[in-house]
CSV table of C-alpha atoms in Angstrom, one decimal:
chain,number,residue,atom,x,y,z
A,748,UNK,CA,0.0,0.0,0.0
A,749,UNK,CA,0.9,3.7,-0.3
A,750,UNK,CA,0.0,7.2,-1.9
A,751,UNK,CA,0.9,7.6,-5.6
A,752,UNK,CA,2.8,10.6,-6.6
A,753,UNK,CA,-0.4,11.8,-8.5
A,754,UNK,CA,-2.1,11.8,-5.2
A,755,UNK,CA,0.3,13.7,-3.2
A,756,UNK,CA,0.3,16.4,-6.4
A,757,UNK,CA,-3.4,16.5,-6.3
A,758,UNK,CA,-4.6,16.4,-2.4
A,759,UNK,CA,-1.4,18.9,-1.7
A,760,UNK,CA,-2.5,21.0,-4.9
A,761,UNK,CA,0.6,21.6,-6.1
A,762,UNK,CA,2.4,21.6,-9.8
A,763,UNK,CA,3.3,18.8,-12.0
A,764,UNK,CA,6.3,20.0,-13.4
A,765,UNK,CA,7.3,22.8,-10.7
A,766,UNK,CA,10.2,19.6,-9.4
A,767,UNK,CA,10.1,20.6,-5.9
A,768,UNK,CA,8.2,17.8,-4.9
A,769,UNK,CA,10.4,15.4,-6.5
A,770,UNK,CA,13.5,16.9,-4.7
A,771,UNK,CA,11.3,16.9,-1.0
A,772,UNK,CA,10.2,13.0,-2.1
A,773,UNK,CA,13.9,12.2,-2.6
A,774,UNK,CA,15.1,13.9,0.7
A,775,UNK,CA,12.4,12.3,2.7
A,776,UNK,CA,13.3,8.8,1.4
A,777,UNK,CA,17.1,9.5,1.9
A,778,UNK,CA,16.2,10.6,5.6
A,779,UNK,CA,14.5,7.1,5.9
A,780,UNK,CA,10.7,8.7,6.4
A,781,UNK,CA,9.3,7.3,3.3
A,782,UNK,CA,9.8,4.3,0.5
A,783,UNK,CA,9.7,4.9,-3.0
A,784,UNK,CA,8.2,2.0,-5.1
A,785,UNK,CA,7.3,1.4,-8.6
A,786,UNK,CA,4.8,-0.6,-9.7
A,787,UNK,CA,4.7,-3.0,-12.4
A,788,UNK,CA,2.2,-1.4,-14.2
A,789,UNK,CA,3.7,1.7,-15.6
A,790,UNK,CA,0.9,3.2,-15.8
A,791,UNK,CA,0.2,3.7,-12.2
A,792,UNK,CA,3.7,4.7,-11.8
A,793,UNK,CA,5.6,5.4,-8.4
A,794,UNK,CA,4.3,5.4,-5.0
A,795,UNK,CA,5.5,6.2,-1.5
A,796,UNK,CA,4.6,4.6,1.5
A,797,UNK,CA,5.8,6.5,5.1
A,798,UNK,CA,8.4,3.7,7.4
A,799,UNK,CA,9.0,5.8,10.0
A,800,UNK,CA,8.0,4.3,13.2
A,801,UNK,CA,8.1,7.2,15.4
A,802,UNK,CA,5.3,9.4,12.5
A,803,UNK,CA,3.5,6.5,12.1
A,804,UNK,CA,3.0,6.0,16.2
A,805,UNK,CA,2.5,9.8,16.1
A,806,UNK,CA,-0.2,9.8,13.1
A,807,UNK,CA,-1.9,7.0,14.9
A,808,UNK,CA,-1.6,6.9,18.6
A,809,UNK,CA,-1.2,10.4,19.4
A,810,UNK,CA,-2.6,12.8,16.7
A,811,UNK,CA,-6.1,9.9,16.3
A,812,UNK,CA,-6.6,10.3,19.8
A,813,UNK,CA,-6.8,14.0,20.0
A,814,UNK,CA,-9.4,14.3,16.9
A,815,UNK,CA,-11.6,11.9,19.0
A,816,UNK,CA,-11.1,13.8,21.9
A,817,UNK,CA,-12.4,17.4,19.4
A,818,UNK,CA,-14.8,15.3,18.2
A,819,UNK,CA,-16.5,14.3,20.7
A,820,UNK,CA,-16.4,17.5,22.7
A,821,UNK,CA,-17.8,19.1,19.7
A,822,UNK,CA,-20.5,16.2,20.0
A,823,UNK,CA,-21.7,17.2,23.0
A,824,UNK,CA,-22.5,20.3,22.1
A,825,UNK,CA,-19.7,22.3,24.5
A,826,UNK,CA,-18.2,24.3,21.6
A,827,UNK,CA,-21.8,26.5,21.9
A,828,UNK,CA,-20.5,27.6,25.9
């Protein structure tokens, strides 16, 4: 599994051919945050997948547990006091 690089252009709106996110998607996988992989069908091109342990425990332990925290407060109607 993963994002593809047509993803990450499109949900963070930015330019096909401005090359900044292909120099930022380089550094991140030489800093060992994400994996680059290329899938056999060439049309689907590459996609990245994030290894690092410590932003995936952060993405899923601690940052998942504070937008159910918001959310439920917001449930309860407490934003309106």
């Amino acid at each position: 599994s993963g994002i593809s690089r047509s993803e990450i252009e499109s949900k963070a709106k930015l330019s096909i051919n401005g090359g900044r996110l292909s120099e930022r998607l380089k550094d991140l996988c030489q800093a060992g945050f994400l994996e680059m992989k290329i899938s056999w069908n060439k049309k689907l091109g590459e996609y990245y997948k994030l290894i690092d342990e410590f932003t995936l425990f952060q993405l899923h332990w601690v940052l998942d547990s504070v937008f159910s925290e918001k959310k439920q407060h917001f449930s309860q109607g407490s934003c309106l006091h």
